[in-house]
PDB file of C-alpha atoms and ligand atoms in Angstrom:
ATOM      1  CA  MET A   4      87.593  -6.452 228.554  1.00 55.00           C
ATOM      2  CA  SER A   5      84.304  -7.372 226.622  1.00 58.00           C
ATOM      3  CA  THR A   6      82.115 -10.010 227.544  1.00 57.00           C
ATOM      4  CA  THR A   7      83.309 -11.934 224.562  1.00 55.00           C
ATOM      5  CA  GLU A   8      86.646 -11.733 225.383  1.00 61.00           C
ATOM      6  CA  PHE A   9      86.106 -12.488 229.131  1.00 62.00           C
ATOM      7  CA  LEU A  10      84.468 -15.691 227.860  1.00 57.00           C
ATOM      8  CA  ASN A  11      87.124 -16.861 225.859  1.00 70.00           C
ATOM      9  CA  THR A  12      89.612 -15.786 228.397  1.00 82.00           C
ATOM     10  CA  ASP A  13      90.939 -18.823 231.041  1.00 91.00           C
ATOM     11  CA  PRO A  14      88.848 -17.518 233.814  1.00 93.00           C
ATOM     12  CA  PHE A  15      92.316 -17.127 236.526  1.00 92.00           C
ATOM     13  CA  ASP A  16      93.558 -15.087 233.991  1.00 91.00           C
ATOM     14  CA  ALA A  17      90.615 -12.883 233.986  1.00 90.00           C
ATOM     15  CA  ALA A  18      90.743 -12.911 237.793  1.00 94.00           C
ATOM     16  CA  ARG A  19      94.566 -11.722 237.626  1.00 95.00           C
ATOM     17  CA  ALA A  20      93.517  -9.307 235.410  1.00 93.00           C
ATOM     18  CA  ALA A  21      90.819  -7.521 237.547  1.00 93.00           C
ATOM     19  CA  ALA A  22      93.088  -7.742 240.335  1.00 96.00           C
ATOM     20  CA  ASP A  23      95.943  -6.064 238.706  1.00 96.00           C
ATOM     21  CA  TYR A  24      93.234  -3.432 238.034  1.00 96.00           C
ATOM     22  CA  ILE A  25      92.157  -3.006 241.758  1.00 97.00           C
ATOM     23  CA  ALA A  26      95.235  -3.165 242.837  1.00 97.00           C
ATOM     24  CA  GLU A  27      96.491  -0.139 240.851  1.00 97.00           C
ATOM     25  CA  GLU A  28      93.169   1.931 241.247  1.00 96.00           C
ATOM     26  CA  THR A  29      93.038   1.437 245.054  1.00 96.00           C
ATOM     27  CA  GLY A  30      96.798   1.612 245.503  1.00 97.00           C
ATOM     28  CA  ILE A  31      96.520  -1.267 247.976  1.00 97.00           C
ATOM     29  CA  ASP A  32      98.792  -4.242 246.520  1.00 97.00           C
ATOM     30  CA  ALA A  33      97.376  -7.236 248.811  1.00 97.00           C
ATOM     31  CA  HIS A  34      93.677  -7.221 250.161  1.00 98.00           C
ATOM     32  CA  ASP A  35      92.949  -9.481 253.208  1.00 98.00           C
ATOM     33  CA  VAL A  36      89.429 -10.153 253.307  1.00 98.00           C
ATOM     34  CA  ALA A  37      86.610 -10.061 250.837  1.00 98.00           C
ATOM     35  CA  LEU A  38      83.190  -9.045 251.694  1.00 97.00           C
ATOM     36  CA  VAL A  39      80.168  -9.907 249.058  1.00 96.00           C
ATOM     37  CA  LEU A  40      77.219  -7.724 249.782  1.00 92.00           C
ATOM     38  CA  GLY A  41      73.787  -9.517 248.986  1.00 89.00           C
ATOM     39  CA  SER A  42      70.206  -8.280 249.456  1.00 83.00           C
ATOM     40  CA  GLY A  43      69.454  -6.434 252.345  1.00 83.00           C
ATOM     41  CA  TRP A  44      73.478  -6.165 253.367  1.00 89.00           C
ATOM     42  CA  GLY A  45      73.954  -3.218 250.964  1.00 82.00           C
ATOM     43  CA  ASP A  46      74.739  -0.702 254.223  1.00 82.00           C
ATOM     44  CA  ALA A  47      75.895  -3.259 256.626  1.00 81.00           C
ATOM     45  CA  ALA A  48      79.565  -2.635 255.313  1.00 84.00           C
ATOM     46  CA  GLU A  49      79.491   1.044 256.551  1.00 86.00           C
ATOM     47  CA  LEU A  50      80.597   0.568 259.753  1.00 89.00           C
ATOM     48  CA  ILE A  51      83.623  -1.848 259.228  1.00 92.00           C
ATOM     49  CA  GLY A  52      85.832   0.824 258.319  1.00 94.00           C
ATOM     50  CA  GLU A  53      87.055   4.033 256.332  1.00 95.00           C
ATOM     51  CA  THR A  54      86.418   3.416 252.493  1.00 96.00           C
ATOM     52  CA  THR A  55      89.708   4.227 251.112  1.00 96.00           C
ATOM     53  CA  ALA A  56      88.524   3.881 247.506  1.00 96.00           C
ATOM     54  CA  THR A  57      85.331   3.274 245.262  1.00 94.00           C
ATOM     55  CA  LEU A  58      85.368   1.681 241.533  1.00 93.00           C
ATOM     56  CA  SER A  59      82.287   1.280 239.537  1.00 89.00           C
ATOM     57  CA  ALA A  60      82.072  -2.634 238.842  1.00 87.00           C
ATOM     58  CA  ASP A  61      81.672  -1.951 235.192  1.00 83.00           C
ATOM     59  CA  GLU A  62      85.076  -0.357 235.110  1.00 87.00           C
ATOM     60  CA  VAL A  63      86.699  -3.542 236.418  1.00 90.00           C
ATOM     61  CA  PRO A  64      87.844  -6.503 233.879  1.00 90.00           C
ATOM     62  CA  GLY A  65      85.154  -8.624 233.619  1.00 88.00           C
ATOM     63  CA  PHE A  66      82.499  -7.350 236.078  1.00 85.00           C
ATOM     64  CA  SER A  67      79.471  -5.981 235.018  1.00 73.00           C
ATOM     65  CA  SER A  68      76.819  -3.921 236.594  1.00 60.00           C
ATOM     66  CA  PRO A  69      74.090  -5.680 238.476  1.00 56.00           C
ATOM     67  CA  SER A  70      70.564  -5.974 237.295  1.00 54.00           C
ATOM     68  CA  VAL A  71      68.386  -6.125 240.205  1.00 49.00           C
ATOM     69  CA  VAL A  72      67.448  -2.885 242.253  1.00 47.00           C
ATOM     70  CA  GLY A  73      68.788  -3.266 245.736  1.00 44.00           C
ATOM     71  CA  HIS A  74      72.552  -4.449 244.781  1.00 48.00           C
ATOM     72  CA  VAL A  75      74.806  -1.980 244.674  1.00 50.00           C
ATOM     73  CA  GLY A  76      77.218  -2.008 241.705  1.00 83.00           C
ATOM     74  CA  THR A  77      80.568  -0.724 243.309  1.00 90.00           C
ATOM     75  CA  ILE A  78      83.939  -2.152 244.389  1.00 93.00           C
ATOM     76  CA  ARG A  79      85.168  -0.576 247.633  1.00 95.00           C
ATOM     77  CA  SER A  80      88.478  -0.998 249.487  1.00 97.00           C
ATOM     78  CA  VAL A  81      88.026  -0.585 253.429  1.00 96.00           C
ATOM     79  CA  LEU A  82      90.565   0.126 255.756  1.00 96.00           C
ATOM     80  CA  THR A  83      89.402  -1.724 259.114  1.00 94.00           C
ATOM     81  CA  LYS A  84      90.223  -0.366 262.771  1.00 90.00           C
ATOM     82  CA  GLU A  85      92.539  -3.229 263.066  1.00 92.00           C
ATOM     83  CA  GLY A  86      94.423  -2.171 259.778  1.00 95.00           C
ATOM     84  CA  LYS A  87      92.819  -5.194 257.658  1.00 96.00           C
ATOM     85  CA  ARG A  88      92.489  -4.144 253.956  1.00 97.00           C
ATOM     86  CA  ALA A  89      88.767  -5.176 253.083  1.00 97.00           C
ATOM     87  CA  LEU A  90      87.287  -5.652 249.413  1.00 97.00           C
ATOM     88  CA  VAL A  91      83.995  -5.203 249.642  1.00 96.00           C
ATOM     89  CA  LEU A  92      82.244  -6.266 246.390  1.00 95.00           C
ATOM     90  CA  GLY A  93      78.695  -4.902 246.278  1.00 90.00           C
ATOM     91  CA  ALA A  94      77.905  -6.123 242.690  1.00 74.00           C
ATOM     92  CA  ARG A  95      77.297 -10.048 242.737  1.00 88.00           C
ATOM     93  CA  THR A  96      76.456 -11.694 239.156  1.00 91.00           C
ATOM     94  CA  HIS A  97      73.729 -14.339 239.698  1.00 94.00           C
ATOM     95  CA  TYR A  98      73.407 -17.593 237.948  1.00 95.00           C
ATOM     96  CA  TYR A  99      69.923 -16.404 236.525  1.00 95.00           C
ATOM     97  CA  GLU A 100      71.364 -13.362 234.693  1.00 91.00           C
ATOM     98  CA  GLY A 101      72.608 -16.230 232.094  1.00 91.00           C
ATOM     99  CA  LYS A 102      76.134 -14.986 231.840  1.00 89.00           C
ATOM    100  CA  GLY A 103      77.426 -18.502 232.842  1.00 91.00           C
ATOM    101  CA  VAL A 104      79.262 -19.814 236.185  1.00 94.00           C
ATOM    102  CA  ARG A 105      82.315 -18.412 235.286  1.00 93.00           C
ATOM    103  CA  ALA A 106      80.849 -14.543 235.475  1.00 91.00           C
ATOM    104  CA  VAL A 107      79.269 -15.815 238.446  1.00 94.00           C
ATOM    105  CA  VAL A 108      82.332 -16.526 240.337  1.00 95.00           C
ATOM    106  CA  HIS A 109      84.799 -14.002 238.710  1.00 94.00           C
ATOM    107  CA  GLY A 110      84.628 -11.729 241.703  1.00 95.00           C
ATOM    108  CA  VAL A 111      85.498 -14.313 244.105  1.00 97.00           C
ATOM    109  CA  ARG A 112      88.263 -15.661 241.900  1.00 97.00           C
ATOM    110  CA  THR A 113      89.450 -11.685 241.912  1.00 96.00           C
ATOM    111  CA  ALA A 114      89.185 -11.499 245.395  1.00 97.00           C
ATOM    112  CA  ALA A 115      91.606 -14.166 245.839  1.00 98.00           C
ATOM    113  CA  ALA A 116      94.014 -13.009 243.222  1.00 98.00           C
ATOM    114  CA  ALA A 117      93.810  -9.559 245.036  1.00 98.00           C
ATOM    115  CA  GLY A 118      95.272 -11.483 247.916  1.00 98.00           C
ATOM    116  CA  CYS A 119      92.068 -12.305 250.080  1.00 98.00           C
ATOM    117  CA  LYS A 120      92.618 -15.039 252.430  1.00 98.00           C
ATOM    118  CA  THR A 121      88.738 -14.694 253.842  1.00 98.00           C
ATOM    119  CA  LEU A 122      85.806 -14.710 251.718  1.00 98.00           C
ATOM    120  CA  VAL A 123      82.917 -13.433 253.634  1.00 98.00           C
ATOM    121  CA  LEU A 124      79.489 -14.079 251.695  1.00 98.00           C
ATOM    122  CA  THR A 125      76.144 -12.583 252.555  1.00 96.00           C
ATOM    123  CA  ASN A 126      73.030 -12.986 251.211  1.00 95.00           C
ATOM    124  CA  GLY A 127      69.167 -12.171 251.356  1.00 92.00           C
ATOM    125  CA  CYS A 128      67.336 -15.425 251.331  1.00 94.00           C
ATOM    126  CA  GLY A 129      63.873 -17.057 252.237  1.00 94.00           C
ATOM    127  CA  GLY A 130      63.793 -19.142 255.626  1.00 96.00           C
ATOM    128  CA  LEU A 131      62.011 -22.298 256.574  1.00 97.00           C
ATOM    129  CA  ASN A 132      62.129 -22.062 260.144  1.00 97.00           C
ATOM    130  CA  GLU A 133      59.088 -20.185 261.157  1.00 92.00           C
ATOM    131  CA  ASP A 134      61.355 -18.741 264.188  1.00 93.00           C
ATOM    132  CA  TRP A 135      63.218 -16.696 261.758  1.00 94.00           C
ATOM    133  CA  THR A 136      61.130 -13.390 261.119  1.00 88.00           C
ATOM    134  CA  PRO A 137      62.176 -11.514 258.387  1.00 89.00           C
ATOM    135  CA  GLY A 138      65.160  -9.489 259.289  1.00 92.00           C
ATOM    136  CA  THR A 139      66.805 -12.335 261.235  1.00 94.00           C
ATOM    137  CA  PRO A 140      70.522 -13.171 260.458  1.00 96.00           C
ATOM    138  CA  VAL A 141      71.398 -16.818 260.062  1.00 98.00           C
ATOM    139  CA  LEU A 142      75.048 -18.312 260.000  1.00 98.00           C
ATOM    140  CA  ILE A 143      75.286 -20.658 257.132  1.00 98.00           C
ATOM    141  CA  SER A 144      77.005 -23.973 258.300  1.00 98.00           C
ATOM    142  CA  ASP A 145      76.496 -25.882 254.965  1.00 98.00           C
ATOM    143  CA  HIS A 146      74.954 -25.810 251.618  1.00 98.00           C
ATOM    144  CA  ILE A 147      73.018 -28.135 248.933  1.00 98.00           C
ATOM    145  CA  ASN A 148      73.922 -26.756 245.661  1.00 98.00           C
ATOM    146  CA  LEU A 149      70.657 -27.090 243.426  1.00 98.00           C
ATOM    147  CA  THR A 150      71.830 -25.411 240.582  1.00 98.00           C
ATOM    148  CA  ALA A 151      73.092 -28.425 238.667  1.00 97.00           C
ATOM    149  CA  THR A 152      76.347 -26.902 238.081  1.00 97.00           C
ATOM    150  CA  SER A 153      79.819 -26.161 239.367  1.00 97.00           C
ATOM    151  CA  PRO A 154      82.341 -23.391 239.164  1.00 96.00           C
ATOM    152  CA  LEU A 155      84.728 -25.765 238.449  1.00 96.00           C
ATOM    153  CA  GLU A 156      86.073 -27.384 235.647  1.00 94.00           C
ATOM    154  CA  GLY A 157      87.389 -30.634 234.421  1.00 90.00           C
ATOM    155  CA  ALA A 158      88.796 -33.149 236.735  1.00 90.00           C
ATOM    156  CA  THR A 159      89.022 -30.926 239.677  1.00 90.00           C
ATOM    157  CA  PHE A 160      88.119 -32.369 243.095  1.00 94.00           C
ATOM    158  CA  VAL A 161      87.593 -30.058 245.849  1.00 96.00           C
ATOM    159  CA  ASP A 162      86.707 -31.124 249.505  1.00 96.00           C
ATOM    160  CA  LEU A 163      84.105 -29.365 250.907  1.00 97.00           C
ATOM    161  CA  THR A 164      84.283 -30.550 254.176  1.00 95.00           C
ATOM    162  CA  ASP A 165      83.465 -27.427 256.571  1.00 94.00           C
ATOM    163  CA  LEU A 166      83.308 -25.499 253.604  1.00 98.00           C
ATOM    164  CA  TYR A 167      81.828 -22.959 255.907  1.00 98.00           C
ATOM    165  CA  SER A 168      84.434 -22.245 258.501  1.00 98.00           C
ATOM    166  CA  SER A 169      83.320 -23.448 262.147  1.00 97.00           C
ATOM    167  CA  ARG A 170      85.978 -21.372 263.074  1.00 98.00           C
ATOM    168  CA  ILE A 171      84.633 -18.158 261.949  1.00 98.00           C
ATOM    169  CA  ARG A 172      81.103 -19.077 262.755  1.00 98.00           C
ATOM    170  CA  GLY A 173      82.385 -19.888 266.081  1.00 98.00           C
ATOM    171  CA  LEU A 174      83.812 -16.078 266.172  1.00 97.00           C
ATOM    172  CA  ALA A 175      80.107 -14.758 264.882  1.00 97.00           C
ATOM    173  CA  ARG A 176      78.600 -16.178 267.873  1.00 97.00           C
ATOM    174  CA  GLU A 177      81.173 -14.580 270.096  1.00 97.00           C
ATOM    175  CA  VAL A 178      79.885 -11.401 268.727  1.00 97.00           C
ATOM    176  CA  ASP A 179      76.125 -12.358 269.107  1.00 96.00           C
ATOM    177  CA  PRO A 180      75.618 -15.673 270.811  1.00 97.00           C
ATOM    178  CA  THR A 181      71.692 -15.849 270.035  1.00 96.00           C
ATOM    179  CA  LEU A 182      72.832 -16.352 265.853  1.00 97.00           C
ATOM    180  CA  ASP A 183      71.282 -19.542 264.718  1.00 98.00           C
ATOM    181  CA  GLU A 184      72.715 -21.364 261.956  1.00 98.00           C
ATOM    182  CA  GLY A 185      71.019 -23.320 258.912  1.00 98.00           C
ATOM    183  CA  ILE A 186      71.643 -24.962 255.616  1.00 98.00           C
ATOM    184  CA  TYR A 187      71.433 -23.146 252.472  1.00 98.00           C
ATOM    185  CA  ALA A 188      70.016 -24.625 249.241  1.00 98.00           C
ATOM    186  CA  GLN A 189      70.654 -22.942 246.293  1.00 98.00           C
ATOM    187  CA  PHE A 190      68.211 -23.115 243.645  1.00 98.00           C
ATOM    188  CA  THR A 191      68.676 -21.020 240.054  1.00 98.00           C
ATOM    189  CA  GLY A 192      65.770 -18.563 240.361  1.00 91.00           C
ATOM    190  CA  PRO A 193      65.076 -16.180 239.540  1.00 95.00           C
ATOM    191  CA  HIS A 194      61.559 -17.235 240.089  1.00 95.00           C
ATOM    192  CA  TYR A 195      60.931 -18.018 243.928  1.00 93.00           C
ATOM    193  CA  GLU A 196      60.183 -21.429 244.876  1.00 96.00           C
ATOM    194  CA  THR A 197      56.714 -23.099 245.165  1.00 95.00           C
ATOM    195  CA  PRO A 198      55.519 -24.251 248.631  1.00 95.00           C
ATOM    196  CA  ALA A 199      56.202 -27.836 247.348  1.00 97.00           C
ATOM    197  CA  GLU A 200      59.952 -26.958 246.265  1.00 98.00           C
ATOM    198  CA  VAL A 201      60.032 -25.588 249.477  1.00 97.00           C
ATOM    199  CA  GLN A 202      58.862 -28.626 251.612  1.00 98.00           C
ATOM    200  CA  TYR A 203      61.471 -30.664 249.100  1.00 98.00           C
ATOM    201  CA  ALA A 204      64.039 -28.216 250.244  1.00 98.00           C
ATOM    202  CA  LYS A 205      62.972 -28.963 253.724  1.00 98.00           C
ATOM    203  CA  ARG A 206      62.753 -32.713 253.687  1.00 98.00           C
ATOM    204  CA  ILE A 207      66.948 -33.006 252.002  1.00 98.00           C
ATOM    205  CA  GLY A 208      67.764 -30.714 254.972  1.00 98.00           C
ATOM    206  CA  ALA A 209      67.671 -27.101 253.974  1.00 98.00           C
ATOM    207  CA  SER A 210      66.660 -24.268 256.215  1.00 98.00           C
ATOM    208  CA  LEU A 211      67.638 -21.496 253.947  1.00 98.00           C
ATOM    209  CA  VAL A 212      66.429 -20.930 250.155  1.00 98.00           C
ATOM    210  CA  GLY A 213      68.439 -18.513 247.959  1.00 97.00           C
ATOM    211  CA  MET A 214      70.037 -17.783 244.510  1.00 97.00           C
ATOM    212  CA  SER A 215      73.795 -17.158 245.076  1.00 97.00           C
ATOM    213  CA  THR A 216      76.600 -18.354 247.537  1.00 98.00           C
ATOM    214  CA  ALA A 217      76.879 -21.574 247.166  1.00 98.00           C
ATOM    215  CA  LEU A 218      78.524 -21.607 243.712  1.00 98.00           C
ATOM    216  CA  GLU A 219      80.598 -18.733 245.268  1.00 98.00           C
ATOM    217  CA  ALA A 220      81.433 -20.422 248.045  1.00 98.00           C
ATOM    218  CA  ILE A 221      82.926 -23.532 246.149  1.00 98.00           C
ATOM    219  CA  ALA A 222      85.138 -21.190 244.184  1.00 98.00           C
ATOM    220  CA  GLY A 223      86.148 -19.505 247.186  1.00 98.00           C
ATOM    221  CA  ARG A 224      87.393 -23.078 248.727  1.00 98.00           C
ATOM    222  CA  HIS A 225      88.722 -23.767 245.277  1.00 98.00           C
ATOM    223  CA  ALA A 226      90.901 -20.570 245.273  1.00 97.00           C
ATOM    224  CA  GLY A 227      92.062 -21.457 248.989  1.00 97.00           C
ATOM    225  CA  MET A 228      90.216 -18.935 251.031  1.00 98.00           C
ATOM    226  CA  GLU A 229      88.472 -19.831 254.099  1.00 98.00           C
ATOM    227  CA  VAL A 230      84.730 -19.215 253.661  1.00 98.00           C
ATOM    228  CA  PHE A 231      82.308 -17.814 255.825  1.00 98.00           C
ATOM    229  CA  GLY A 232      78.771 -17.316 254.801  1.00 98.00           C
ATOM    230  CA  ILE A 233      75.733 -15.371 256.180  1.00 97.00           C
ATOM    231  CA  SER A 234      72.280 -14.876 255.386  1.00 97.00           C
ATOM    232  CA  LEU A 235      69.563 -12.397 256.137  1.00 95.00           C
ATOM    233  CA  VAL A 236      66.060 -14.112 256.273  1.00 94.00           C
ATOM    234  CA  THR A 237      64.194 -11.564 254.333  1.00 89.00           C
ATOM    235  CA  ASN A 238      60.959 -13.560 253.959  1.00 90.00           C
ATOM    236  CA  LEU A 239      59.588 -16.898 255.058  1.00 92.00           C
ATOM    237  CA  ALA A 240      60.080 -19.129 252.098  1.00 94.00           C
ATOM    238  CA  ALA A 241      56.693 -19.732 249.906  1.00 92.00           C
ATOM    239  CA  GLY A 242      54.139 -21.608 251.499  1.00 93.00           C
ATOM    240  CA  ILE A 243      55.746 -21.348 255.027  1.00 90.00           C
ATOM    241  CA  SER A 244      54.248 -17.980 255.159  1.00 76.00           C
ATOM    242  CA  PRO A 245      50.739 -17.274 254.491  1.00 76.00           C
ATOM    243  CA  VAL A 246      51.511 -14.112 252.435  1.00 73.00           C
ATOM    244  CA  PRO A 247      52.740 -14.359 248.763  1.00 73.00           C
ATOM    245  CA  LEU A 248      56.652 -13.163 248.276  1.00 71.00           C
ATOM    246  CA  SER A 249      57.335  -9.580 246.825  1.00 73.00           C
ATOM    247  CA  HIS A 250      60.891  -8.023 246.159  1.00 75.00           C
ATOM    248  CA  GLU A 251      59.271  -5.140 248.260  1.00 77.00           C
ATOM    249  CA  GLU A 252      59.139  -7.175 251.420  1.00 73.00           C
ATOM    250  CA  VAL A 253      62.612  -8.326 250.917  1.00 68.00           C
ATOM    251  CA  LEU A 254      64.046  -4.747 250.396  1.00 73.00           C
ATOM    252  CA  GLY A 255      61.935  -3.738 253.824  1.00 76.00           C
ATOM    253  CA  ALA A 256      63.244  -6.445 256.104  1.00 75.00           C
ATOM    254  CA  GLY A 257      66.804  -5.273 255.068  1.00 71.00           C
ATOM    255  CA  GLN A 258      65.903  -1.857 255.636  1.00 77.00           C
ATOM    256  CA  ALA A 259      64.708  -2.766 259.036  1.00 81.00           C
ATOM    257  CA  ALA A 260      67.354  -5.216 260.113  1.00 89.00           C
ATOM    258  CA  GLY A 261      70.417  -2.706 258.900  1.00 87.00           C
ATOM    259  CA  PRO A 262      71.745  -1.164 262.290  1.00 89.00           C
ATOM    260  CA  ARG A 263      71.654  -5.040 263.633  1.00 91.00           C
ATOM    261  CA  ILE A 264      73.273  -6.645 260.893  1.00 93.00           C
ATOM    262  CA  SER A 265      75.772  -3.694 260.144  1.00 91.00           C
ATOM    263  CA  LYS A 266      77.065  -4.297 263.951  1.00 92.00           C
ATOM    264  CA  LEU A 267      77.310  -7.793 263.541  1.00 94.00           C
ATOM    265  CA  LEU A 268      79.245  -7.707 260.170  1.00 95.00           C
ATOM    266  CA  ALA A 269      81.730  -5.394 262.035  1.00 94.00           C
ATOM    267  CA  GLY A 270      82.101  -7.192 264.913  1.00 95.00           C
ATOM    268  CA  ILE A 271      82.871 -10.426 263.026  1.00 96.00           C
ATOM    269  CA  ILE A 272      85.290  -8.471 260.701  1.00 95.00           C
ATOM    270  CA  ALA A 273      87.112  -6.922 263.738  1.00 94.00           C
ATOM    271  CA  LYS A 274      87.772 -10.942 264.924  1.00 95.00           C
ATOM    272  CA  LEU A 275      89.033 -12.251 262.003  1.00 94.00           C
TER     273      LEU A 275
HETATM  274  I1  8IG B   8      65.956 -12.157 249.284  1.00 84.94           I
HETATM  275  O1  8IG B   8      62.504 -17.023 249.285  1.00 84.94           O
HETATM  276  C1  8IG B   8      65.117 -14.302 248.855  1.00 84.94           C
HETATM  277  N1  8IG B   8      66.048 -14.695 247.974  1.00 84.94           N
HETATM  278  N2  8IG B   8      65.502 -19.147 246.079  1.00 84.94           N
HETATM  279  N3  8IG B   8      63.833 -17.937 247.778  1.00 84.94           N
HETATM  280  C2  8IG B   8      64.961 -17.925 246.925  1.00 84.94           C
HETATM  281  N4  8IG B   8      65.757 -16.831 247.115  1.00 84.94           N
HETATM  282  C3  8IG B   8      65.231 -16.069 248.028  1.00 84.94           C
HETATM  283  C4  8IG B   8      64.127 -15.822 248.377  1.00 84.94           C
HETATM  284  C5  8IG B   8      63.297 -17.100 248.464  1.00 84.94           C
HETATM  285  N5  8IG B   8      64.423 -14.672 248.945  1.00 84.94           N
END
């Protein structure tokens, strides 16, 4: 499907087409859990089980290759030790790519159409709490959507109370009782925030700032999935840290945190 065709198609039909393609190519009719890998989380899915099929994102209807170094453009089917089928989406479309909100949440809707009942969203983000040194994983307890848009169209009123499942956050704390929680503010990016915008985010109650996740979580809830979100604080948000932000710092923090977050993710998925 070309981009133009995709934009002119009902988004749920497009997700159905992608899910059918995935079922055909992986040989798995229904997946159980979807995992979206954000910055720094690329290798974290290795421990969750055995990869039984790997698709290139750009072969799956409606998907496209990621435009950011450090984001992996594959879709994998993984069999966990517990016998669950995980759909690992290494390719996330960000709102700042300008492809529209439908493209941003296509992966999430595809996961739901592929049978997933649970959606695990990971991201790399900026932290507002100085105790969170780069490489600290933080559970998302709620979000503030600062994108001024929604993945839902028309009069689609969806309740977002307990959007980020308190049940799964509890399971995560069983795996690692030291995990903190934070409120994630999604900015559109692609620029990082100014220090003033970070202070604004802090005053309205945010403790994490990023460029993904909130729109995906909304689409996931709307599609009926139980949503779990976990951030890797890869940098202190602008002005919190005395040094300027760099994408290299982000990648480095992700690599250093690799072993811890890999084990964490595998432990959480095992308990779902
Ligand atoms: I990685 O500091 C990463 N992503 N908005 N701000 C925003 N997104 C981010 C940041 C950050 N770090």
